[in-house]
Amino acid sequence: MSALHIKKGSTRHSAYNLRPTFSDVQERHTLAVLVENEPGVLARVIGLFSGRGYNIESLTVAEVDHTGHLSRITIVTKGTPQVIEQIKAQLGRIIPVHDVHDLTVEGPAVERELAIFKVAGEGDKRVEALRLADIFRANVVDSTLNSFIFEITGAPDKIDAFADLMRPLGLVEVARTGVAALLRGD
Amino acid sequence: MTREMTGADMVIQTLKDQGVDTVFGYPGGAVLPIYDAIFQQNDIQHILVRHEQGAVHAAEGYARSTGKPGVVLVTSGPGATNAVTGLTDALLDSIPIIVLTGQVPTFMIGSDAFQEADTVGITRPCTKHNWLVKDTDELSGVLHEAFHVATSGRPGPVLVDIPKDVQFATGTYTIPKPSASHYQPPVKGDLESITELVAALEKAERPVFYTGGGVINSGPAASQLLRELVDATGIPITSTLMGLGAYPASGKHWLGMLGMHGLYEANMAMHGCDLMINIGARFDDRITGVLSSFSPNSTKAHIDIDPSSINKVIRVDIPIVGDVGHVLEDMLKIWKSRGRKTNAEALVSWTRQINEWRKVDCLKFADDKKVIKPQYALSRLEALTKKYDRYITTEVGQHQMWAAQFLNFEDPNRWMTSGGLGTMGYGFPASIGVQMAHPDALVVNVAGEASWLMNMQELGTAAQYKLPVKQFILNNERLGMVRQWQELLHGSRYSQSWSEALPDFVKLAEAFGAKGIICSDPADLDDAIMEMIEHDGPVVFDCLVTKHENCFPMIPSGKAHNEMLLGEADTEGAIQAGGAVLV
Ligand SMILES: Cc1ncc(C[n+]2csc(CCOP(=O)(O)OP(=O)(O)O)c2C)c(N)n1
Ligand SMILES: [Mg+2]
């Protein structure tokens, strides 16, 4: 297997393994894309996904290196192995993109998402919501006599599970940040 | 070196420092400071086109015939939107061009100002990269980076949008080193993979080289190395529309063009090979036919500078990311050091098989004594122009495919055609760009009457600059390629594929001060072509040809390489419903 690096500084396993196994199975991959923090760069990344018909399950972006003007975009996407390879190669063609890492391949990685939930209710439901929040280590960040706002951090499926539990207890609104992810170890 | 100057002067200075001698453009309010700077210097010649689309295609013609980037200067709003087709054309054909657009002043951006358009937004998907420069101090850095990006790695079009106040303001001019850019696509291929390819080549019984525009883009040295490799190994070679001329048409191992209207022997060799070596091509759908039966029994190697081209449509066994020239150099070195081996015995029978296919003589056509057949016109054009220092451009349609089949190219950079986008209206302005770069050469645009009308206003440009471009129009009074598809796929219902109300091309030429020639009799054709060649000035040649001729061979949509239609007799029910939905 030849591993080909197309961007300077690609570390560990290359994201550009050009000999993928072909299959029809849809895989979920988390990509970390380091980009120059310049106007329009997010539009380029999103335009690539919409223009070529790729999926975005979640996307987060923020500047992570102030002096180097670098932002980190974390994208969760779904596709066959061939499509995932294309996505990475196409991302690599965007000029302000410095690095593309496939955390799913290079992993294991830690994935975290922050979400806030507004739950309204009274009596038993309110007590039950608080009890479950405690089990999920969600914090109460706002409360009125008949509502709470919980803040919860965790892997996306933990947040999904929490949402499922809150729904019958009076879930009103959810806001999620999308996934941020890092490789484990050094 | 740093100097203070205005943004407009920085544009001129950058062009000079980049060795640019010609700019194709059209002025307007948002670029007036740059036009003022152009007025006050003599190093860079500005060619005033008649439509911004023409400027971009002219720059493409200039770039493709020289290997240097083409430069375009247009105004904001409509100037920029008119450039979009050319940018997309250059993106799909990987042509290095730099388009400079004026923009409304920074303080008016977003206010729906007069002639404001979101140019970087509109052109983001049709450029390799683009920039909006809001600070004069950053302008020279961006302009030099624009040249670097356009010409490195897989070449392509870039655009720099320059607000008018940035052109007026003064800032510091700097020349960044290309090595300072973080964009440094690697050019060397992985030696392990190249060795694997050489080993496959040594053993292959039925190998074929399948080459493309990447060989041309890599530069003349790549074509030279390709010739050396092909001639030393004796492996047959075919090429895409984009790659014609990299290996000479007179070369012993030349199979002719492959693909939808490619030659029988080329497509059959692709179908039957056991080793396919793709060099700088991209398995385009015009090439592969139906994917499920594309070259079913071959090991496939793919050399490409763009990793995203690899495994995009066809899964390959030996991927090599790198510049064609560099990879071919290493390939030759490794092959020689391993003792110049080939499977000679097997190659003899492979060649015998190919020669059988050649005997089909797939380009034969029924000649006609009364009406000029388009194929005949092109074979005469070939015979009468081949001894000249000749460059060919084309429009898009049947004439384009016949030109690719009947004209022979001995060198790279001699053939300019819109391959990826298939842009009608490309050829005439492209011929102007080519002639600008090669003032003494014979530049012929092989055109269809419908395509040619799409950018015929450029006759004004040709006349103004006394560019002796020859417009060889194969006039079938039809949108011929559309008509052919309607005949094959839509029961000969010729919906809107008639070229009605055509102009008198001779009078039209004369109205612009150019020469017009009309020819309808095969017996007069040679003299008429010679008259065209010998006229010192632009010529519009109206060559009246058979109206309902079809272009063969043809791989119908949804079919494989070995299911080519070779002539009218094969067309009955050739394309079933499944293929009809494809383009
Ligand atoms: C700008 C543009 N519009 C439409 C088409 C679709 N199209 C492809 S070939 C063709 C007909 C071209 O007619 P002509 O230039 O006379 O060439 P012919 O096929 O007759 O040789 C058309 C309409 C195109 N390729 N480009
Ligand atoms: Mg026509």
mmCIF file of N, CA and C and ligand atoms in Angstrom, chain B residues 448-450 474-480 499, ligand 2:
data_model
loop_
_atom_site.group_PDB
_atom_site.id
_atom_site.type_symbol
_atom_site.label_atom_id
_atom_site.label_comp_id
_atom_site.label_asym_id
_atom_site.label_seq_id
_atom_site.Cartn_x
_atom_site.Cartn_y
_atom_site.Cartn_z
ATOM 1 N N GLY B 448 -18.082 25.149 -37.192
ATOM 2 C CA GLY B 448 -19.416 24.893 -37.725
ATOM 3 C C GLY B 448 -20.089 26.242 -37.818
ATOM 4 N N GLU B 449 -21.048 26.355 -38.742
ATOM 5 C CA GLU B 449 -21.643 27.671 -38.938
ATOM 6 C C GLU B 449 -22.366 28.162 -37.682
ATOM 7 N N ALA B 450 -22.977 27.238 -36.932
ATOM 8 C CA ALA B 450 -23.735 27.662 -35.757
ATOM 9 C C ALA B 450 -22.808 28.119 -34.633
ATOM 10 N N LEU B 474 -17.313 24.686 -41.829
ATOM 11 C CA LEU B 474 -17.992 23.577 -42.498
ATOM 12 C C LEU B 474 -19.489 23.825 -42.310
ATOM 13 N N ASN B 475 -20.069 24.409 -43.337
ATOM 14 C CA ASN B 475 -21.446 24.891 -43.220
ATOM 15 C C ASN B 475 -22.418 23.825 -43.697
ATOM 16 N N ASN B 476 -23.042 23.130 -42.742
ATOM 17 C CA ASN B 476 -24.055 22.131 -43.095
ATOM 18 C C ASN B 476 -25.464 22.678 -42.850
ATOM 19 N N GLU B 477 -25.550 23.943 -42.523
ATOM 20 C CA GLU B 477 -26.838 24.590 -42.253
ATOM 21 C C GLU B 477 -27.629 23.835 -41.189
ATOM 22 N N ARG B 478 -26.921 23.183 -40.313
ATOM 23 C CA ARG B 478 -27.552 22.421 -39.227
ATOM 24 C C ARG B 478 -26.706 22.561 -37.971
ATOM 25 N N LEU B 479 -27.363 22.423 -36.817
ATOM 26 C CA LEU B 479 -26.624 22.170 -35.578
ATOM 27 C C LEU B 479 -26.315 20.687 -35.653
ATOM 28 N N GLY B 480 -25.286 20.386 -36.442
ATOM 29 C CA GLY B 480 -25.097 19.027 -36.928
ATOM 30 C C GLY B 480 -25.039 17.965 -35.845
ATOM 31 N N SER B 499 -30.030 25.464 -38.800
ATOM 32 C CA SER B 499 -29.458 26.815 -38.775
ATOM 33 C C SER B 499 -30.206 27.640 -39.811
HETATM 34 MG MG MG C 2 -23.376 23.056 -38.591
#
